[in-house]
Structures are given as C-alpha cells and as structure tokens.
mmCIF file of C-alpha atoms in Angstrom:
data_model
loop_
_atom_site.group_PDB
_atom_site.id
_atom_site.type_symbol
_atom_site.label_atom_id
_atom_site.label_comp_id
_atom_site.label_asym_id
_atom_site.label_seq_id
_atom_site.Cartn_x
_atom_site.Cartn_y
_atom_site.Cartn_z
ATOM 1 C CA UNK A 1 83.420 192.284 125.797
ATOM 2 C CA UNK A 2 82.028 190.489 128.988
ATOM 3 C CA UNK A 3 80.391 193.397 131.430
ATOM 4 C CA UNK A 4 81.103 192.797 134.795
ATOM 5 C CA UNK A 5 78.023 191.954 137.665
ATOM 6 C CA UNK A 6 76.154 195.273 138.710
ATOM 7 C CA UNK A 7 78.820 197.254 135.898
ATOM 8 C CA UNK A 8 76.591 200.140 134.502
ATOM 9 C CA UNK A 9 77.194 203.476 131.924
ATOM 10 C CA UNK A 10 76.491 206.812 133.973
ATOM 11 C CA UNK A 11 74.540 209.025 131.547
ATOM 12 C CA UNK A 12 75.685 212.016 133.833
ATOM 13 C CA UNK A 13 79.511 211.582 133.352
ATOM 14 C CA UNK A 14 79.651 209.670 130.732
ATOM 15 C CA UNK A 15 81.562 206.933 132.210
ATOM 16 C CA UNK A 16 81.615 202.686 132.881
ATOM 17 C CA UNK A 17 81.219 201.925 136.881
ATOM 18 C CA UNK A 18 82.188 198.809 138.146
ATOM 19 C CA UNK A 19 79.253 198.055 140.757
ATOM 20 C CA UNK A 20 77.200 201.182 139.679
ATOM 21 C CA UNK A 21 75.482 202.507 143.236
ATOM 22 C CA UNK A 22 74.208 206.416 142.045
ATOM 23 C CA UNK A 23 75.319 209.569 140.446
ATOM 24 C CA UNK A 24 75.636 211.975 143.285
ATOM 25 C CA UNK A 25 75.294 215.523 142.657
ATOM 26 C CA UNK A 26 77.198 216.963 145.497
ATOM 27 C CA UNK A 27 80.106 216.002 145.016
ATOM 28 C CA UNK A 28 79.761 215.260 140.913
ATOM 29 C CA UNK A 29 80.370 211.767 140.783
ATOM 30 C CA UNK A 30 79.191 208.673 140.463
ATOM 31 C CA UNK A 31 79.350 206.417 143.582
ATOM 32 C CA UNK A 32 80.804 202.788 142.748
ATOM 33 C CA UNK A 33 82.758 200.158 144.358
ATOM 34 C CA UNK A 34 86.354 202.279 144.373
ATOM 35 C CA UNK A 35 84.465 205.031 146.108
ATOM 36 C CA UNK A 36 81.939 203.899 148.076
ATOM 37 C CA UNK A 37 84.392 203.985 151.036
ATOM 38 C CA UNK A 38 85.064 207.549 150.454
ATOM 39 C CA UNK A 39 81.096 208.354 150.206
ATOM 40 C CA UNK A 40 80.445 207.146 153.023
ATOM 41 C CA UNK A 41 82.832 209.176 155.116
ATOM 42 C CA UNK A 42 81.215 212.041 153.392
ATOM 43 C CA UNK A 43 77.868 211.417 154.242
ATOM 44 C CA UNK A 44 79.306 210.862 158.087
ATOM 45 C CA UNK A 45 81.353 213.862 158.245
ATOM 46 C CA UNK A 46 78.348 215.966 156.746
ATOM 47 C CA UNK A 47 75.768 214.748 159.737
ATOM 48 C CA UNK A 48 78.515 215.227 162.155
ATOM 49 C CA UNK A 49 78.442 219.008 161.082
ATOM 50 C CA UNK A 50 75.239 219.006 161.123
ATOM 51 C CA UNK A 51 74.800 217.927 164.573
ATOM 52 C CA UNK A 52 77.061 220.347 166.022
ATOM 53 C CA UNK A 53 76.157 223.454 163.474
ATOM 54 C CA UNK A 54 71.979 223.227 164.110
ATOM 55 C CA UNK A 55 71.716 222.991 168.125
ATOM 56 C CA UNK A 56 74.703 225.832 168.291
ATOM 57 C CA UNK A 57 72.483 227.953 165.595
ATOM 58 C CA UNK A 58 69.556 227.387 167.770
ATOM 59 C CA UNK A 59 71.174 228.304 171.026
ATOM 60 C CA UNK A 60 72.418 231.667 169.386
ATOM 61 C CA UNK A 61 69.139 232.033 167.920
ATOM 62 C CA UNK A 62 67.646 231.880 171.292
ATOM 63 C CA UNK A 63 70.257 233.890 173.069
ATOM 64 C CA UNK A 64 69.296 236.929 170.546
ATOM 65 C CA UNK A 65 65.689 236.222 170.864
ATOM 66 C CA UNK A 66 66.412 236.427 175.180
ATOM 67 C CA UNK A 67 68.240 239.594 174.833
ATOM 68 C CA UNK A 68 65.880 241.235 172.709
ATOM 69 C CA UNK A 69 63.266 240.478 175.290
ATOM 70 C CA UNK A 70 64.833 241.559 178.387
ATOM 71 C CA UNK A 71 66.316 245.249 176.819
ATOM 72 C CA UNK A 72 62.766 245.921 175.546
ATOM 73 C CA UNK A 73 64.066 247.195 172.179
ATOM 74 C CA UNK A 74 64.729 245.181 168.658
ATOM 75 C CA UNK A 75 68.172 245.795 167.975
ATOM 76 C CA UNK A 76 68.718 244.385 164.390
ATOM 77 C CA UNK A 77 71.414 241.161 164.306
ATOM 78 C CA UNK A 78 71.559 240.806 161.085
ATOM 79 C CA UNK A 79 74.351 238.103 160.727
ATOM 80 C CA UNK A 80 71.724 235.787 162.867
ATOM 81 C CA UNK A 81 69.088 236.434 159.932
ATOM 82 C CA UNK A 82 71.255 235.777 157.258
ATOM 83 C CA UNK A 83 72.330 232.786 158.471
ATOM 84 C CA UNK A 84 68.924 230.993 159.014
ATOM 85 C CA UNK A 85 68.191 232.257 155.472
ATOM 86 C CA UNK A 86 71.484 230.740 154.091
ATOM 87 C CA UNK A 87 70.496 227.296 155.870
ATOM 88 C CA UNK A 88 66.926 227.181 154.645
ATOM 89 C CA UNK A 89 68.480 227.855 151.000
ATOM 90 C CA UNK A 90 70.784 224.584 151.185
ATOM 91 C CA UNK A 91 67.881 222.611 153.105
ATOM 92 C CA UNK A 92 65.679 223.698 150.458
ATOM 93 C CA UNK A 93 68.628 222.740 147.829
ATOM 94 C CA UNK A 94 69.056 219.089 149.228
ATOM 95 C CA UNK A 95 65.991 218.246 149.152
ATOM 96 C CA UNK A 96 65.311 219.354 145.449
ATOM 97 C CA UNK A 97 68.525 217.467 144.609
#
C-alpha cells in the first residue's frame, strides 16, 4: 500500500487523514485536506463572535458599574457576574486545550 504525501493515522480517532494538519478538540475531529475549508470558517466565525460578544460585555459591565456609582447603593446584578465567570471558565478552557 503506497501512503499518500503528508497522509498520517490520528491516534485520537483512530482514523487515516489525507494531508494530516491536527486533531482539534473542539469540534472532535481531525483537521485534513477535505476539511480544512470548513475549519477555517470556524475559526472565523468564532473571532467574529468574539469581537462583538467582549466589547458589548464590557459596555454592560461598565453601564452596571456607572449605575451602581451614581444611586450610591450595590444593588446585586447577578446575571452580569455570572456571565464574566462563565467567560473566564471557557478562556481558562481554551487555553488548557
């Protein structure tokens, strides 16, 4: 059996890739020449929400922050709280992964 250029066995799924690029956790695949396209709209559409989810999270952060200034008392918001929690816990995830 001739092995094609760049062909390599993915000890994560157990499978031959023709032009063998990484095994990518997040979506549980490995990333080849078939789906590389695919991948890479990923990746794009995944920055895109990121660039519109952080500076509206900040802006909300700071409009709670502004309003519990100017009334004097700490009213508790705690979706806002939760939420920075929940995006700390997939930063942290990404970058173990």
């Amino acid at each position: 059996i001739v092995r094609p250029p760049r062909a390599s066995h993915c000890s994560e799924c157990n499978n031959c890739v023709l032009r063998f690029d990484h095994h990518c956790p997040f979506v549980n695949n490995c990333v080849g020449q078939r789906n590389y396209r695919f991948f890479m709209g990923f990746t794009t559409s995944v920055c895109c929400l990121a660039i519109v989810v952080l500076p509206s999270l900040a802006w909300l952060f700071l409009q709670v922050q502004t309003k519990r200034l100017s009334s004097g008392t700490l009213t508790n918001e705690p979706i806002l709280e939760y939420s920075v929690i929940a995006l700390a816990g997939l930063a942290a995830l990404a970058a173990l992964l």
